[in-house]
Coordinates of C-alpha atoms in Angstrom, one line a residue:
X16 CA 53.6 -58.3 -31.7
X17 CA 55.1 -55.5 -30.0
X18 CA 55.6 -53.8 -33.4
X19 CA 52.6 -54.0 -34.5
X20 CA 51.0 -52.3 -31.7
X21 CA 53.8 -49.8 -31.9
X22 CA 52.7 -48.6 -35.0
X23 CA 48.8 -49.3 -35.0
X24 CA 49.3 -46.9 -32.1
X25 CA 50.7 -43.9 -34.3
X26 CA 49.1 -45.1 -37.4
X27 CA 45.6 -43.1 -38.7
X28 CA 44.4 -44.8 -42.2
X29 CA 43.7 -42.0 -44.4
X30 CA 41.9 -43.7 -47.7
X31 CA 38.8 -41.6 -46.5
X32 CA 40.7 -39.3 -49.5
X33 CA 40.0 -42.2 -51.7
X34 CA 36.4 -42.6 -50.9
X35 CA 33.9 -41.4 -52.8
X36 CA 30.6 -39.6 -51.5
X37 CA 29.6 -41.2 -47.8
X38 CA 33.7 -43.5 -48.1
X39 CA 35.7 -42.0 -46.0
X40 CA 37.4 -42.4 -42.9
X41 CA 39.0 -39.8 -39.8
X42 CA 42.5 -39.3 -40.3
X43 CA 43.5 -35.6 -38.4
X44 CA 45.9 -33.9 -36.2
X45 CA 44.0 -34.7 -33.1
X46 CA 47.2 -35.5 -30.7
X47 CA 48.3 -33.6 -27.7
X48 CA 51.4 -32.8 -27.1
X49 CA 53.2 -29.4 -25.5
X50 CA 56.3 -29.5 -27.2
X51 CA 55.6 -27.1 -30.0
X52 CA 54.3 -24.2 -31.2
X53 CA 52.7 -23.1 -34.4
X54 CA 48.8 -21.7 -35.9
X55 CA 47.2 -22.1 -38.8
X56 CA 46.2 -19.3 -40.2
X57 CA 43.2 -19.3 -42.8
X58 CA 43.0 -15.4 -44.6
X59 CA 40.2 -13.3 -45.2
X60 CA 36.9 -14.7 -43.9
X61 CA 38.1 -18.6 -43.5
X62 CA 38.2 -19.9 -39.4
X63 CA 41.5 -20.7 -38.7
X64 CA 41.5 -24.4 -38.4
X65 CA 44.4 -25.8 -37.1
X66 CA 46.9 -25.4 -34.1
X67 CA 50.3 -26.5 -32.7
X68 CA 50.4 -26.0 -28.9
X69 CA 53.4 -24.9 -26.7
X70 CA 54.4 -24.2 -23.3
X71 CA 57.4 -22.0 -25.1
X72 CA 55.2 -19.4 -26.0
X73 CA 51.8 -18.2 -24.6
X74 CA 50.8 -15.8 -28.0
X75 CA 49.2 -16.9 -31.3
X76 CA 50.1 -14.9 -33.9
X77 CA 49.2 -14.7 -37.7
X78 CA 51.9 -15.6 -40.5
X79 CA 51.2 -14.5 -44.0
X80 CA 48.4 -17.4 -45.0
X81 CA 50.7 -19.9 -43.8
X82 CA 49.6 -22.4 -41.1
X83 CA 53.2 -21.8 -40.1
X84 CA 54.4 -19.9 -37.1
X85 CA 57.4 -21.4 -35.5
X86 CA 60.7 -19.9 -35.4
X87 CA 64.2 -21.3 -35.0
X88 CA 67.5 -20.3 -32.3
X89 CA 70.6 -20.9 -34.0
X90 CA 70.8 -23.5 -31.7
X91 CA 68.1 -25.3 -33.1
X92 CA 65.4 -24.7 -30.6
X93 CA 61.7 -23.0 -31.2
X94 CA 61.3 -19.8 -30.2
X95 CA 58.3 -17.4 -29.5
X96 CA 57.6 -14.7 -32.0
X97 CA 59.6 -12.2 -29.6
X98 CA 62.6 -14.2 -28.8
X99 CA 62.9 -15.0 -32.3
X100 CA 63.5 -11.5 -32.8
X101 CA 66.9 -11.1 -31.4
X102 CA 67.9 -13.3 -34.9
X103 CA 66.1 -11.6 -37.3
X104 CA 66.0 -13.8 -40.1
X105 CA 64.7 -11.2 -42.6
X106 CA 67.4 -10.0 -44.6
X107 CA 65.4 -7.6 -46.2
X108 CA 64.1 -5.5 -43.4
X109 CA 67.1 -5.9 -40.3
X110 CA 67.4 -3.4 -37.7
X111 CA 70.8 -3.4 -39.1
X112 CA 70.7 -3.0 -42.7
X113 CA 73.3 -0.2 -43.5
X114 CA 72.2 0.5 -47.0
X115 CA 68.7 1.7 -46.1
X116 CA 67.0 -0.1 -48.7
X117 CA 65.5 -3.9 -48.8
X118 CA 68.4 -6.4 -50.0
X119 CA 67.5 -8.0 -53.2
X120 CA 69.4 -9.6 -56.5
X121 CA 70.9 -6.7 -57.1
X122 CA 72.3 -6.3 -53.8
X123 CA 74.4 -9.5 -54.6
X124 CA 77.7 -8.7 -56.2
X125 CA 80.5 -11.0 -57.6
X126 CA 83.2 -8.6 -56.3
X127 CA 84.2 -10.7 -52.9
X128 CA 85.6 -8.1 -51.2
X129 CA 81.9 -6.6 -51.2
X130 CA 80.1 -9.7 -50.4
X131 CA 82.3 -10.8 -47.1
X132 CA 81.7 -7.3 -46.1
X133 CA 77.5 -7.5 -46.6
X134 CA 78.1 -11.3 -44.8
X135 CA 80.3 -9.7 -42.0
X136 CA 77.3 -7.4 -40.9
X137 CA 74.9 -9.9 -41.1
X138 CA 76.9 -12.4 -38.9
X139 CA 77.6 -9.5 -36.8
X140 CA 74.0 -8.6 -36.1
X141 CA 72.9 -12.5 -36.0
X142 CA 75.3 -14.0 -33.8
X143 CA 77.9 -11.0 -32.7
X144 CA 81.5 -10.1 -33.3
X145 CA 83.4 -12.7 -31.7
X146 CA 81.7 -15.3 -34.3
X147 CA 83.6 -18.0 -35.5
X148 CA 81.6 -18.2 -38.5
X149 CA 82.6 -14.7 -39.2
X150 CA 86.2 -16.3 -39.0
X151 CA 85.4 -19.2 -40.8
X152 CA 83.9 -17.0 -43.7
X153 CA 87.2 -14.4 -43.6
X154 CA 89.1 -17.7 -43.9
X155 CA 86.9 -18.8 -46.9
X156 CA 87.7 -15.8 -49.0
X157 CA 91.3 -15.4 -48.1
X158 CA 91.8 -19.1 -49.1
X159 CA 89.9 -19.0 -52.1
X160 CA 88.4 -21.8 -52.2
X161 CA 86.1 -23.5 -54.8
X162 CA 83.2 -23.5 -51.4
X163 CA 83.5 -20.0 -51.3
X164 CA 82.4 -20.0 -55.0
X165 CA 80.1 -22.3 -55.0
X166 CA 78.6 -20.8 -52.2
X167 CA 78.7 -17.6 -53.6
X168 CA 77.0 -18.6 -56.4
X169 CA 74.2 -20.6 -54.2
X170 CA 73.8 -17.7 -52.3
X171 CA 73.1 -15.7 -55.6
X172 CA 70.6 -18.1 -56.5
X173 CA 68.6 -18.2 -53.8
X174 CA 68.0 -14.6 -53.4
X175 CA 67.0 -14.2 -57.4
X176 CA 64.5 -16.6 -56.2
X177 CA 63.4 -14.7 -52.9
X178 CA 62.8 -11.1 -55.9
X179 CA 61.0 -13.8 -57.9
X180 CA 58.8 -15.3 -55.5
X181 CA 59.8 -18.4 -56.9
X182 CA 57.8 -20.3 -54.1
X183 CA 58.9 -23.6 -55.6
X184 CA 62.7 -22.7 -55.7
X185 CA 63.0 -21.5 -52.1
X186 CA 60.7 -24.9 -50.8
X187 CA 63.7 -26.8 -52.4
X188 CA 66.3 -24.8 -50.7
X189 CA 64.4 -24.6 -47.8
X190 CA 64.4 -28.2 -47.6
X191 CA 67.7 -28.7 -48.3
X192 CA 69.2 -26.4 -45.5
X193 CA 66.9 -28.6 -43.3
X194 CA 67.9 -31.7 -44.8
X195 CA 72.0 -30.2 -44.2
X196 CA 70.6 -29.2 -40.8
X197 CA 71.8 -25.6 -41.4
X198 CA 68.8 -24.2 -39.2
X199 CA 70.0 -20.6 -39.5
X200 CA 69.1 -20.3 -43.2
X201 CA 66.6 -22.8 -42.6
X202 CA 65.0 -20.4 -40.5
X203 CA 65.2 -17.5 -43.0
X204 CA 63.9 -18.7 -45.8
X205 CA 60.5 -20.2 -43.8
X206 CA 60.2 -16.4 -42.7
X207 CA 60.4 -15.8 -46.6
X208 CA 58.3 -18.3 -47.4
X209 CA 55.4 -17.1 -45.5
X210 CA 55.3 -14.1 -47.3
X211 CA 55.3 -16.3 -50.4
X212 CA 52.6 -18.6 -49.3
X213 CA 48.7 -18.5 -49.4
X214 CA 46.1 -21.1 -48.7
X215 CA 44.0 -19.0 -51.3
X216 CA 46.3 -18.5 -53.5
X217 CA 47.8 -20.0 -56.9
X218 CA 48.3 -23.8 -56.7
X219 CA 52.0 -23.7 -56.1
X220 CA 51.3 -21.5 -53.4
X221 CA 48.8 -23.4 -51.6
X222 CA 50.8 -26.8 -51.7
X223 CA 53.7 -24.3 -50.6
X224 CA 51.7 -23.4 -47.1
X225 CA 51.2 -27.2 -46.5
X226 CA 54.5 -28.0 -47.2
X227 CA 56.0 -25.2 -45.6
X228 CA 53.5 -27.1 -42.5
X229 CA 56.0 -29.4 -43.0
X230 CA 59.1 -28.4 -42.4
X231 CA 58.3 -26.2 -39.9
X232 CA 56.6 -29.4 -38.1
X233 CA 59.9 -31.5 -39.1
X234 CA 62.4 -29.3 -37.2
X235 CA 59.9 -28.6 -34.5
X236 CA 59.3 -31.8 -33.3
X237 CA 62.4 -34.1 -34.6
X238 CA 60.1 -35.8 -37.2
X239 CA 58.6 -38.7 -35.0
X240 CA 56.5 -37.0 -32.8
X241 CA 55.0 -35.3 -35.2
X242 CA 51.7 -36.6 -34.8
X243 CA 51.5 -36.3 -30.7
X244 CA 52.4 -32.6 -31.2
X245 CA 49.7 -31.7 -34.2
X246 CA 46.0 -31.0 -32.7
X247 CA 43.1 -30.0 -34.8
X248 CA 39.7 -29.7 -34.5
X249 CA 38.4 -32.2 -36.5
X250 CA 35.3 -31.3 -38.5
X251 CA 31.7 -33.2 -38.2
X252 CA 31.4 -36.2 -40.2
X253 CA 28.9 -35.0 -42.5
X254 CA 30.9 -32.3 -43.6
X255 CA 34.3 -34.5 -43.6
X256 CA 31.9 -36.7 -46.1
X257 CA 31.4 -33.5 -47.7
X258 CA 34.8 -32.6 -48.1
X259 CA 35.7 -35.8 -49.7
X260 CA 32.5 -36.1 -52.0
X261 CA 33.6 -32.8 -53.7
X262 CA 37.2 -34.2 -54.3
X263 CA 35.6 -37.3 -55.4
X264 CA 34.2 -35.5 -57.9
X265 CA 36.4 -32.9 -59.1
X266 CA 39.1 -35.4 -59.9
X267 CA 38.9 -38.8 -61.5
X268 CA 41.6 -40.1 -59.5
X269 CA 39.8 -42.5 -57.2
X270 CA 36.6 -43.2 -59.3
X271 CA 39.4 -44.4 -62.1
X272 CA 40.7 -46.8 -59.3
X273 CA 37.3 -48.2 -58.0
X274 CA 36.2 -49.0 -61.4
X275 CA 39.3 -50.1 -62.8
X276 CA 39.0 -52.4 -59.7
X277 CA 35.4 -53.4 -59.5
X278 CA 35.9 -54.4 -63.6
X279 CA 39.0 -56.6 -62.8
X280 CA 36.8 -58.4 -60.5
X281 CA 33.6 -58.7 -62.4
X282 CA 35.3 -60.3 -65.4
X283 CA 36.9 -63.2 -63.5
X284 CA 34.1 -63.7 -61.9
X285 CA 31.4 -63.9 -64.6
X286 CA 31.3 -67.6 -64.7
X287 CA 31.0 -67.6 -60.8
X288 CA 27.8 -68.5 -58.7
X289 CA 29.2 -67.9 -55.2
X290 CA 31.3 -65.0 -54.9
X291 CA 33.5 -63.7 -51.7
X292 CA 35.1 -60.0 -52.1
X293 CA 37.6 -59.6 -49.2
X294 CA 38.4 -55.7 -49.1
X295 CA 40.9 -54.6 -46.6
X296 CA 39.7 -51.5 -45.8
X297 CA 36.2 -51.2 -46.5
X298 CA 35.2 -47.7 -45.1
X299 CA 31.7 -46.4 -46.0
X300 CA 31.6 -49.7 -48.6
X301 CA 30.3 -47.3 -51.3
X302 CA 32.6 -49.1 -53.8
X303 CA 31.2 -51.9 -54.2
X304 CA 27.2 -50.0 -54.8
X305 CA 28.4 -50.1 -58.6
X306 CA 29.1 -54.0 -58.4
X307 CA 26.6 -55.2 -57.3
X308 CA 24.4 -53.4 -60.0
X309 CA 26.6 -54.9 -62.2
X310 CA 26.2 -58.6 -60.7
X311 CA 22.5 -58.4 -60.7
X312 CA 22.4 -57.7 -64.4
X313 CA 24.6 -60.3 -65.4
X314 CA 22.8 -62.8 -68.0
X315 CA 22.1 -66.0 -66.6
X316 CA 21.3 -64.3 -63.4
X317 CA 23.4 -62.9 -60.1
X318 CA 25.8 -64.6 -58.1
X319 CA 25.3 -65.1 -54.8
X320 CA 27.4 -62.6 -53.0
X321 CA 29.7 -62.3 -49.8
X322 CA 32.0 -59.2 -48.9
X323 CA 34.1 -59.5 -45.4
X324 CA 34.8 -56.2 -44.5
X325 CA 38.1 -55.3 -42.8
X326 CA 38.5 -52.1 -41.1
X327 CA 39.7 -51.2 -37.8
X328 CA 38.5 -48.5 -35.3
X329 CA 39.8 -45.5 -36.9
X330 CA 37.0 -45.5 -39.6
X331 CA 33.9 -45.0 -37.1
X332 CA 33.9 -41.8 -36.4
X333 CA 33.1 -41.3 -40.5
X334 CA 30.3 -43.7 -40.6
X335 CA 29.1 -42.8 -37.3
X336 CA 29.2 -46.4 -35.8
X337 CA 30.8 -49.7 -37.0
X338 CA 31.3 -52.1 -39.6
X339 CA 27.3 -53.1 -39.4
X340 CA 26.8 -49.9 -41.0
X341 CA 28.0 -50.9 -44.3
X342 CA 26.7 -54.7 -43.7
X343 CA 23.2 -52.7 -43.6
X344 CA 23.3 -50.6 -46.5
X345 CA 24.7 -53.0 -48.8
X346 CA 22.3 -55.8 -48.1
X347 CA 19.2 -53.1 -48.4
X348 CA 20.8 -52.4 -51.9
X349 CA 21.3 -56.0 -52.9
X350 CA 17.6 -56.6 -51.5
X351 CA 16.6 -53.8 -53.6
X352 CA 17.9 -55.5 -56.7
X353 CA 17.7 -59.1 -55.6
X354 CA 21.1 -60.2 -55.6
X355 CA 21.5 -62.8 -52.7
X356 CA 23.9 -61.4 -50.5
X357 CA 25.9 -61.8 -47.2
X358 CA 27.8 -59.1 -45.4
X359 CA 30.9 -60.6 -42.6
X360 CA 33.0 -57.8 -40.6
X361 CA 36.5 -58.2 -39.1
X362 CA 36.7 -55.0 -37.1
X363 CA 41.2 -55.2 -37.2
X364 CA 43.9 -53.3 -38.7
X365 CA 44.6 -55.0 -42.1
X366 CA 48.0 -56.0 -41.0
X367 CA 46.6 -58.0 -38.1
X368 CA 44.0 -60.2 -40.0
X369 CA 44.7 -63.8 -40.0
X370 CA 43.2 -66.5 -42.3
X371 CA 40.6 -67.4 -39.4
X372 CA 39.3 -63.8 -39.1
X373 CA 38.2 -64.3 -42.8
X374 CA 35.8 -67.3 -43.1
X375 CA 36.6 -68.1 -46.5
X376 CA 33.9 -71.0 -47.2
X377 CA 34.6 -74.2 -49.5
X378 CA 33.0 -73.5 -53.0
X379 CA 33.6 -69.8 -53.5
X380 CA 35.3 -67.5 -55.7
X381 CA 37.6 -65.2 -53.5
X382 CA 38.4 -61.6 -54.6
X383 CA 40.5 -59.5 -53.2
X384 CA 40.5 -55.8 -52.9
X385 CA 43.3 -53.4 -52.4
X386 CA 42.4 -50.1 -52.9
X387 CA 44.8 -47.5 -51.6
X388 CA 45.6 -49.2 -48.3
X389 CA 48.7 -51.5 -48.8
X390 CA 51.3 -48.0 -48.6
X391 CA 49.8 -47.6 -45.2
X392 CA 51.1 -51.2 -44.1
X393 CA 54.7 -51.3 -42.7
X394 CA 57.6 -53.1 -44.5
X395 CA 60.7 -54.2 -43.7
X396 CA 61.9 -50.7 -43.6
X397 CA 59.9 -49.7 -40.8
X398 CA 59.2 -53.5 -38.5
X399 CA 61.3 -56.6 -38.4
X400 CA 57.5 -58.3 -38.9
X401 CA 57.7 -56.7 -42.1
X402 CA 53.9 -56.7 -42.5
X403 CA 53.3 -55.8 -45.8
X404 CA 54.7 -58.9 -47.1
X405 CA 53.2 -60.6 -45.0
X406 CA 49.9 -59.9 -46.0
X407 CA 50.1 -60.9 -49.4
X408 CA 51.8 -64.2 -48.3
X409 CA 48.8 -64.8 -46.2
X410 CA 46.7 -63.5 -49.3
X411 CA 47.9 -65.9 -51.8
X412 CA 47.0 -68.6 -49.1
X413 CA 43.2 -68.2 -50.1
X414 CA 44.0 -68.9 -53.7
X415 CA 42.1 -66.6 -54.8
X416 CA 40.5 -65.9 -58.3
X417 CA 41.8 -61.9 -58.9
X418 CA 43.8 -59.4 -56.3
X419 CA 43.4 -56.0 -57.3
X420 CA 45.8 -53.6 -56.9
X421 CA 45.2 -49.5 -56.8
X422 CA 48.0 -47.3 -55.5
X423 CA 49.5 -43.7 -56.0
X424 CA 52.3 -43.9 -57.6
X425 CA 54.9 -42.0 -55.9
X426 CA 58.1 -43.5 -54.5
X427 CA 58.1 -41.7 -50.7
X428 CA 58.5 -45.5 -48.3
X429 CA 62.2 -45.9 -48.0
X430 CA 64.2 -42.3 -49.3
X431 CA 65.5 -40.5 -47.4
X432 CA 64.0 -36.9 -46.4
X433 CA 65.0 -34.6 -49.4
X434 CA 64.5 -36.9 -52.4
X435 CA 61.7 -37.7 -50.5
X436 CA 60.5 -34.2 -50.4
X437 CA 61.5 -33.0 -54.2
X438 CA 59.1 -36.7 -55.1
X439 CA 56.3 -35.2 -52.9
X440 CA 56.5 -31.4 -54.6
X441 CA 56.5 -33.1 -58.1
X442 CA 53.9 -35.3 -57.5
X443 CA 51.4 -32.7 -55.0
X444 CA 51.9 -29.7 -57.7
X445 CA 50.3 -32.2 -60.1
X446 CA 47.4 -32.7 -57.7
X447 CA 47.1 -29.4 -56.8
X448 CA 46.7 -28.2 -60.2
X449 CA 44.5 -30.5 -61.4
X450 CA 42.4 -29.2 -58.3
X451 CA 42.7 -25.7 -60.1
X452 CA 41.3 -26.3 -63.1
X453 CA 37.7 -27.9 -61.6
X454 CA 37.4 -26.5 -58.5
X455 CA 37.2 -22.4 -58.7
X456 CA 40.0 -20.7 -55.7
X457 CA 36.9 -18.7 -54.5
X458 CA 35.0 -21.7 -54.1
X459 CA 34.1 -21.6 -50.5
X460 CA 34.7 -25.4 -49.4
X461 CA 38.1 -25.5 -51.6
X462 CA 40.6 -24.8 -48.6
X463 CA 38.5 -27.4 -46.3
X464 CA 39.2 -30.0 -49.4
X465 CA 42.8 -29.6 -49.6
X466 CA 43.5 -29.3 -45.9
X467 CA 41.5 -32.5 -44.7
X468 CA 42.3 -34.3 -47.6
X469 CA 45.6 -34.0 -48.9
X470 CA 47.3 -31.7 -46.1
X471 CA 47.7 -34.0 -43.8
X472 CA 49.4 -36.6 -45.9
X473 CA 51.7 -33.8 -46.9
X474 CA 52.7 -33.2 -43.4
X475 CA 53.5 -36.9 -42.3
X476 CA 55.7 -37.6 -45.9
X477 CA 57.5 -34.7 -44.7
X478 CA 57.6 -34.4 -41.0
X479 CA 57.8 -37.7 -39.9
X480 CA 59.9 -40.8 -39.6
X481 CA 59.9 -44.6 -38.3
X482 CA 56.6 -45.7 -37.6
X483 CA 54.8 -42.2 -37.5
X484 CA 55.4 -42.3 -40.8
X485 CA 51.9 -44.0 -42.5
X486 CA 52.2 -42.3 -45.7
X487 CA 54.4 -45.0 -47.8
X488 CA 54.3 -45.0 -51.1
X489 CA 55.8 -47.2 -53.8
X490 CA 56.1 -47.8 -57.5
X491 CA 54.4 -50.1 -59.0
X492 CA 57.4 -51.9 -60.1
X493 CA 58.4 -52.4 -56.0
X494 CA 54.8 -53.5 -55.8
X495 CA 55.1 -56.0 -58.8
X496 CA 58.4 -57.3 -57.2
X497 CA 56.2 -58.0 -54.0
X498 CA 53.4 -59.9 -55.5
X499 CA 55.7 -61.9 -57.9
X500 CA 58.0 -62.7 -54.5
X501 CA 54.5 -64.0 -52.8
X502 CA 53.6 -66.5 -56.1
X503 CA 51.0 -64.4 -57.7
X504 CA 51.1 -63.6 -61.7
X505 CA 49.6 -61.1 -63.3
X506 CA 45.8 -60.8 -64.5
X507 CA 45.2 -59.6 -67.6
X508 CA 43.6 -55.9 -68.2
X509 CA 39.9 -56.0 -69.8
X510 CA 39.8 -53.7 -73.1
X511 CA 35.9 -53.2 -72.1
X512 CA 37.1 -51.4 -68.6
X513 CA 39.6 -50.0 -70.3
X514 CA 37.4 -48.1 -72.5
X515 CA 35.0 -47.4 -69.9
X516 CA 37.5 -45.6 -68.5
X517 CA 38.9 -43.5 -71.2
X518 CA 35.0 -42.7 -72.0
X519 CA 34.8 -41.4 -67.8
X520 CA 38.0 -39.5 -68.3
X521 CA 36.3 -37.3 -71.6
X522 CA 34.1 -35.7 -68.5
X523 CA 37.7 -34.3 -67.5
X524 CA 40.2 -31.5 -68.6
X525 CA 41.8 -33.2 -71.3
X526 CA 45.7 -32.7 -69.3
X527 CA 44.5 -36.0 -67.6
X528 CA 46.2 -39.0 -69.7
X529 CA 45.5 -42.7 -69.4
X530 CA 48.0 -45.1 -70.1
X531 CA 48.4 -48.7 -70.4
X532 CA 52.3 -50.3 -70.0
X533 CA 53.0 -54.0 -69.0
X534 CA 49.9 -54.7 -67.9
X535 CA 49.2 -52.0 -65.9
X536 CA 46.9 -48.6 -66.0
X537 CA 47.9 -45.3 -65.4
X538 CA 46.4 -42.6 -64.7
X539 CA 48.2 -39.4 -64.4
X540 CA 48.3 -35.4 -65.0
X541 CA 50.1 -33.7 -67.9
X542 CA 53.4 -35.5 -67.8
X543 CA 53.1 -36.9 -64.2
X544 CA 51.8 -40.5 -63.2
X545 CA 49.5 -40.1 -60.5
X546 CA 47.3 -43.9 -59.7
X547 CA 48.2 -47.0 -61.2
X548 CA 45.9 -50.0 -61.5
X549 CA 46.9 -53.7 -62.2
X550 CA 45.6 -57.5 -61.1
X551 CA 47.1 -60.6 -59.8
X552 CA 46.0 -64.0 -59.6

């Protein structure tokens, strides 16, 4: 079990961005670490609401909107804002530019004569005359290579770009010089970047801040650590609920998943008189409010009810105490409408549940719920225990009626960092603009959203690796390979949810689509699939 505790150690379960009003759960930068430095910097009349702490530098310093503020040696170590200057990094205002004027696309010539001269200066002033990449670039040209060209023509690229303020064409370059370790234009284009980025700005510049977050965080603190360098102060839990109440209802996302869900479940079990929902990571609970309305109205009468609520420590601090919480309010509400009901809590990470921590009674039905949990749960990939498998081995042991399934669908588990990164820019710019179009940019609480409830998962895809990497994402066609491999088949869809759902999503900009394809929902924005929603039996 040393695994396990390994990464139940690093792990923070961040569905509380999946939870409606009064569902959510704690999942910050709230580590301590001394090996980095950076600030988050909120503009105009916002608190400033994160920070990285160093013992390199003893200065915080603002950056352009962007929670960003580390700089990078050539070497590959962080520097402080005044070290860093001895590589400036901005080609557009150095010390040293000869031509008196900033550089920009028309700066950039094809003549290569012209170019290794401009490239000469800048090597000159970045590293100084006895350079060997001033060498290896003379060497280049003279030989004339198809690099030099290609590089040329990169080159060219990235600064039209730069005059463009194309924020999302320099993230990708950005992240590719990180991903080739070339930390010296690595460096540069972050200091470009944060004169690109906003937290107030248009959508692709505020996913551009947190990603930006990202790579900064990445290079600063080897990707692993990430999360016992970040600190922030994490907000009270009523406003957290807050936060997550107005997401909740901006975007059909998660409501699309809890009833897509919930009406799996009701349908296999309307013939049912004892019921057992197992959900492995309850929260708040609030899910299940609209089932068990549902139940009591059933004809013929409601079954009687038991939900077993797994959930481990990390979830208190949103509820303000544990797992009797939800036992309490969900029993007053079945009282209320005289369903007979029973409430059992497992306090434990979902990976560590065993059949004995679930008291599955002869007699009942037994549902199981997974609602954007299972990408937290580590796989092969990340422990020899390979847990996620596991779990639905142990599932299927229960026999149970209906599994449902609700998961982002996003493919970020096993790539590698920079397909990794290009799948989180495609499928956050989605997000972010659907964000846009419900939720005004002056609106005061839209910066508190993003930042406690997509930021952070932004940051671990990106920054981190091995098992401080929680944020693990699959396609539902790896997740249908998974269930088949433990002996479930699929449940068939309900044409009555289904239309409940398309009738929910007419409350919404009409650039959300729904889509059913072998035997699976999905819910997405424009031309990008964002949830998917399916059942197993």
């Amino acid at each position: 079990m040393k695994a396990s505790h390994q990464y139940r150690n690093s792990s923070m379960s961040s569905r509380s961005f999946y939870q409606p009003v009064k569902e959510v759960e704690p999942y910050y930068f709230c580590y301590n670490d001394s090996s980095v430095v950076t600030q988050f910097s909120i503009p105009n009349c916002y608190e400033p609401y994160c920070t990285l702490e160093s013992s390199s530098a003893n200065n915080s310093y603002n950056i352009y909107n962007s929670p960003s503020t580390v700089n990078f040696s050539p070497t590959g170590s962080p520097m402080s804002q005044q070290e860093s200057q001895s590589y400036p990094p901005d080609l557009h205002h150095s010390p040293d530019n000869a031509y008196g004027s900033p550089l920009s696309g028309s700066c950039i010539t094809n003549d290569a004569s012209d170019l290794r001269h401009k490239l000469r200066e800048l090597e000159t002033v970045m590293l100084g005359p006895d350079s060997d990449i001033i060498d290896s670039i003379d060497s280049t040209f003279q030989n004339g290579t198809d690099t030099c060209s290609s590089e040329m023509n990169n080159g060219i690229q990235i600064m039209g770009a730069i005059s463009r303020r194309d924020v999302k064409e320099v993230l990708i370059a950005c992240a590719k010089s990180v991903s080739d370790n070339d930390l010296l234009m690595a460096n540069w284009l972050m200091d470009e970047l944060r004169q690109m980025v906003s937290v107030s700005g248009e959508p692709m510049q505020r996913l551009g801040a947190y990603m930006l977050e990202g790579l900064v965080a990445r290079l600063a603190s080897s990707g692993s650590s990430i999360y016992k360098a970040l600190r922030c102060k994490e907000p009270a839990s009523a406003e957290l609920l807050s936060y997550m109440h107005i997401l909740y209802e901006v975007c059909p996302y998660f409501k699309f998943g809890y009833m897509s869900a919930n009406g799996a479940i009701a349908e296999a079990m309307k013939d049912e008189d004892r019921v057992h929902i197992i959900d492995f990571q309850i929260a708040q609970g609030s899910q299940w409010i609209t089932l068990i309305q549902a139940f009591a109205a059933r004809p013929g009468g409601p079954p009687h009810i038991r939900i077993t609520g797994i959930d481990d420590s990390t979830s208190a601090y949103a509820r303000g105490g544990g797992l009797s919480i939800v036992g309490w309010k969900l029993s007053k509400l079945a009282e209320k409408f005289k369903v007979p009901f029973e409430f059992h809590a497992a306090a434990m990470s979902g990976y560590d549940v065993k059949l004995e921590n679930l008291g599955v009674r002869p007699g009942e039905a037994v549902a199981v719920n997974f609602a954007f949990m299972l990408h937290h749960i580590p796989d092969e990939s990340v422990s020899t225990e390979n847990y996620r498998d596991r779990l639905l081995m142990l599932v299927k042991q229960l026999s149970p009626k209906v599994v449902t399934l609700v998961e982002q669908e996003s493919n970020t588990n096993t790539a590698a960092f920079y397909p990794r990164f290009l799948e989180a820019l495609t499928y956050y710019t989605a997000m972010f603009e659907s964000i846009d179009v419900t939720l005004q940019r002056d609106h005061k609480e839209r910066i508190n959203v993003e930042q406690h409830c997509l930021a952070r998962d932004i940051v671990n895809i990106i920054a981190c690796e091995g098992p401080e990497r929680v944020e693990r994402h699959e396609l539902l066609g790896k997740w249908k390979s998974r269930f088949k491999m433990a002996g479930f088949r699929p449940y068939p869809l309900s044409s009555v949810v289904n239309a409940m759902i398309k009738t929910l999503l007419e409350n919404y900009c009409n650039k959300y689509r729904l889509q059913e394809r072998d035997g699976a929902l999905y819910l997405g924005w424009m031309d990008r699939d964002l949830v998917a929603s399916c059942a197993w039996k």
